[in-house]
Short mmCIF file of C-alpha atoms and ligand atoms in Angstrom, two decimals:
data_model
loop_
_atom_site.label_atom_id
_atom_site.label_comp_id
_atom_site.label_asym_id
_atom_site.label_seq_id
_atom_site.Cartn_x
_atom_site.Cartn_y
_atom_site.Cartn_z
CA MET A 1 0.29 -25.64 12.27
CA SER A 2 0.70 -21.89 13.18
CA LYS A 3 -1.06 -19.45 10.97
CA ALA A 4 1.02 -16.83 8.97
CA ARG A 5 1.16 -13.36 10.07
CA VAL A 6 -0.08 -11.11 7.31
CA ALA A 7 -0.60 -7.33 7.28
CA THR A 8 -1.77 -4.66 4.73
CA LEU A 9 -0.45 -1.02 4.56
CA TRP A 10 -2.07 1.90 3.13
CA LEU A 11 0.13 4.76 1.82
CA ASP A 12 -0.80 7.15 -0.90
CA GLY A 13 -3.58 5.36 -2.62
CA CYS A 14 -7.38 5.71 -2.98
CA SER A 15 -8.05 2.69 -0.88
CA GLY A 16 -9.32 0.97 -3.83
CA CYS A 17 -6.82 -1.82 -3.47
CA HIS A 18 -7.94 -2.42 0.00
CA MET A 19 -11.79 -2.43 -1.26
CA SER A 20 -10.44 -5.34 -3.65
CA ILE A 21 -9.19 -7.27 -0.39
CA LEU A 22 -12.66 -6.90 1.01
CA ASP A 23 -14.11 -8.12 -2.52
CA LEU A 24 -12.77 -11.52 -1.49
CA ASP A 25 -15.88 -11.59 0.43
CA GLU A 26 -16.55 -15.26 1.82
CA ARG A 27 -12.98 -16.18 0.89
CA LEU A 28 -11.88 -14.18 3.51
CA LEU A 29 -13.17 -16.81 5.87
CA GLU A 30 -11.27 -19.52 4.13
CA LEU A 31 -8.15 -17.40 4.32
CA ALA A 32 -8.81 -16.72 8.02
CA GLY A 33 -8.04 -20.56 8.68
CA LYS A 34 -4.49 -20.05 7.17
CA MET A 35 -3.52 -16.52 8.55
CA ASP A 36 -3.98 -14.01 11.02
CA LEU A 37 -4.36 -10.27 9.91
CA VAL A 38 -2.12 -8.79 12.42
CA PHE A 39 -2.17 -4.93 10.98
CA SER A 40 -4.44 -3.40 8.46
CA PRO A 41 -6.59 -0.29 8.10
CA LEU A 42 -9.21 -3.09 8.21
CA VAL A 43 -8.46 -3.93 11.76
CA ASP A 44 -8.18 -1.87 14.89
CA ILE A 45 -4.30 -2.11 15.79
CA LYS A 46 -2.20 0.92 16.28
CA GLU A 47 1.26 -0.36 16.02
CA PHE A 48 2.96 -2.29 13.35
CA PRO A 49 3.95 -5.67 15.06
CA GLU A 50 7.22 -7.29 14.66
CA ASN A 51 7.82 -10.41 12.88
CA VAL A 52 5.29 -10.11 10.01
CA ASP A 53 5.36 -13.00 7.47
CA VAL A 54 3.72 -11.08 4.60
CA THR A 55 2.73 -7.55 4.04
CA LEU A 56 0.64 -6.19 1.01
CA VAL A 57 1.28 -2.35 0.46
CA GLU A 58 -1.19 -0.04 -1.52
CA GLY A 59 -0.12 3.35 -2.61
CA ALA A 60 2.98 5.22 -3.39
CA VAL A 61 5.54 6.84 -1.15
CA SER A 62 4.47 10.52 -1.08
CA ASN A 63 5.10 12.17 2.28
CA GLU A 64 7.61 11.92 5.15
CA GLU A 65 5.15 9.80 7.04
CA ASP A 66 4.96 7.30 4.16
CA LEU A 67 8.64 7.15 4.12
CA GLU A 68 8.78 6.38 7.84
CA LYS A 69 6.02 3.77 7.66
CA ILE A 70 7.48 1.76 4.68
CA GLN A 71 11.05 1.83 6.33
CA LYS A 72 9.55 0.37 9.60
CA VAL A 73 7.17 -2.13 7.96
CA ARG A 74 10.17 -3.38 5.62
CA ALA A 75 12.26 -3.98 8.72
CA ARG A 76 9.51 -5.92 10.26
CA SER A 77 8.41 -7.99 7.17
CA ARG A 78 9.78 -11.28 5.73
CA LEU A 79 7.95 -10.54 2.33
CA LEU A 80 6.97 -7.30 1.00
CA VAL A 81 4.63 -7.06 -1.59
CA SER A 82 3.71 -3.94 -3.87
CA LEU A 83 0.12 -4.13 -4.35
CA GLY A 84 -1.43 -2.15 -7.13
CA ASP A 85 -0.12 0.26 -9.67
CA CYS A 86 0.20 2.98 -7.32
CA ALA A 87 2.77 1.05 -5.15
CA VAL A 88 4.39 -0.50 -8.18
CA THR A 89 4.84 2.66 -10.38
CA ALA A 90 3.38 5.64 -8.22
CA ASN A 91 0.50 5.70 -10.88
CA VAL A 92 -2.12 8.40 -10.08
CA PRO A 93 -0.16 9.97 -6.99
CA SER A 94 2.68 10.67 -9.57
CA MET A 95 0.50 12.96 -11.46
CA ARG A 96 1.74 15.79 -9.05
CA ASN A 97 5.34 15.05 -9.98
CA PRO A 98 5.73 17.73 -12.82
CA PHE A 99 5.02 20.36 -10.41
CA SER A 100 6.94 21.44 -7.16
CA ALA A 101 5.51 20.24 -3.86
CA GLN A 102 4.95 23.87 -2.97
CA ALA A 103 3.03 24.53 -6.25
CA VAL A 104 0.67 21.57 -5.37
CA LEU A 105 0.12 22.86 -1.93
CA ASP A 106 -0.46 26.25 -3.23
CA ARG A 107 -3.01 25.01 -5.71
CA ALA A 108 -4.89 23.03 -3.25
CA TYR A 109 -4.71 25.20 -0.04
CA VAL A 110 -4.37 28.83 -1.65
CA GLU A 111 -5.63 28.99 -5.11
CA ASN A 112 -8.77 26.98 -4.63
CA ALA A 113 -9.58 28.17 -1.13
CA THR A 114 -12.52 30.21 -0.43
CA LEU A 115 -12.10 30.32 3.16
CA ASN A 116 -8.80 30.56 5.38
CA PRO A 117 -6.37 30.11 2.54
CA GLY A 118 -2.95 28.65 3.33
CA ALA A 119 -1.25 25.43 3.64
CA PRO A 120 -1.45 23.53 6.58
CA ARG A 121 1.86 23.56 8.65
CA GLU A 122 0.78 21.11 11.48
CA VAL A 123 -0.63 17.59 11.64
CA VAL A 124 -0.50 17.23 7.81
CA PRO A 125 2.95 15.27 6.95
CA PRO A 126 5.26 17.32 4.77
CA LEU A 127 5.20 16.11 1.03
CA LEU A 128 8.29 14.68 -0.43
CA PRO A 129 9.35 16.48 -3.64
CA GLN A 130 7.63 13.77 -5.84
CA ALA A 131 5.51 10.62 -5.27
CA ARG A 132 7.67 7.46 -5.95
CA PRO A 133 7.16 3.74 -6.12
CA ILE A 134 7.97 1.83 -3.05
CA HIS A 135 10.84 -0.15 -4.50
CA GLU A 136 12.65 3.26 -4.95
CA PHE A 137 12.94 3.32 -1.07
CA VAL A 138 13.04 -0.40 0.24
CA LYS A 139 13.45 -3.76 -1.15
CA VAL A 140 10.20 -5.12 -2.68
CA ASP A 141 9.89 -8.81 -3.14
CA MET A 142 6.85 -9.17 -5.24
CA PHE A 143 4.98 -6.88 -7.59
CA VAL A 144 1.14 -7.27 -8.12
CA PRO A 145 0.10 -4.56 -10.83
CA GLY A 146 -3.45 -3.59 -11.43
CA CYS A 147 -5.69 -0.62 -10.64
CA PRO A 148 -6.78 -2.31 -8.51
CA PRO A 149 -5.75 -5.92 -8.75
CA SER A 150 -8.83 -8.11 -8.77
CA ALA A 151 -10.00 -9.91 -5.58
CA ASP A 152 -9.28 -13.02 -7.74
CA THR A 153 -5.71 -11.97 -8.21
CA ILE A 154 -5.33 -11.22 -4.44
CA TYR A 155 -6.67 -14.34 -3.42
CA THR A 156 -4.31 -16.48 -5.86
CA VAL A 157 -1.41 -14.26 -4.72
CA LEU A 158 -2.28 -14.99 -1.06
CA THR A 159 -2.89 -18.62 -1.42
CA GLU A 160 0.11 -19.21 -3.44
CA ILE A 161 2.44 -17.36 -1.01
CA LEU A 162 0.80 -19.14 1.80
CA ALA A 163 1.42 -22.57 0.30
CA GLY A 164 5.12 -21.75 -0.14
CA ARG A 165 4.85 -21.02 -3.90
CA THR A 166 5.60 -17.90 -5.94
CA PRO A 167 2.73 -16.95 -7.98
CA LYS A 168 2.89 -16.33 -11.67
CA MET A 169 2.06 -12.74 -11.93
CA SER A 170 2.05 -12.34 -15.69
CA THR A 171 -0.84 -14.85 -15.99
CA LEU A 172 -2.83 -13.24 -13.13
CA THR A 173 -2.88 -9.44 -13.80
CA ARG A 174 -1.73 -6.48 -15.66
CA PHE A 175 -1.26 -2.83 -15.33
CA GLY A 176 -4.38 -0.87 -15.16
CA ALA A 177 -6.57 -3.98 -14.89
S1 SF4 B 1 -3.72 1.05 -7.88
FE1 SF4 B 1 -5.72 2.12 -8.59
S2 SF4 B 1 -7.14 1.25 -6.96
FE2 SF4 B 1 -4.95 0.99 -5.95
S3 SF4 B 1 -4.80 2.71 -4.62
FE3 SF4 B 1 -3.93 3.23 -6.81
S4 SF4 B 1 -5.67 4.39 -8.04
FE4 SF4 B 1 -6.45 3.32 -6.21
#
């Protein structure tokens, strides 16, 4: 039987949700018997591939690069999973939403700068007006709340999906857990 093609994506999040994936510890070896990790910040693959079975996405959509990524990833993924409160609700990244993008940049790069004040105009992708949850931009098939979702939750979600079942999220995790 061929293995499932699984990916993870890191948008505007603190990487805590990916740390939770690493907390699977020895269960990663068990999962490796059922799936191949074809793209992730945890592996050295530069281009998101075609025909991915399951993609877990950490983080909100906060800048133009995030938006390009999630649209490409959605088009190439059969099942898209919002992993963690930042992906599901925008959570911590949305704390900037009461302010304009320019006010946020000025605060970070001008008011708090002691050397070379000024917002970067190159390399750093332009901010969107607000940080927003993934499902406001693309269709999301499954929502896994938690900040971060525990390794046990991620293990159950993955094993259920790989077995062709739908995990019962309300018994697994909750917002802020
Ligand atoms: S949900 Fe929590 S752990 Fe995950 S990226 Fe957001 S702040 Fe970090």
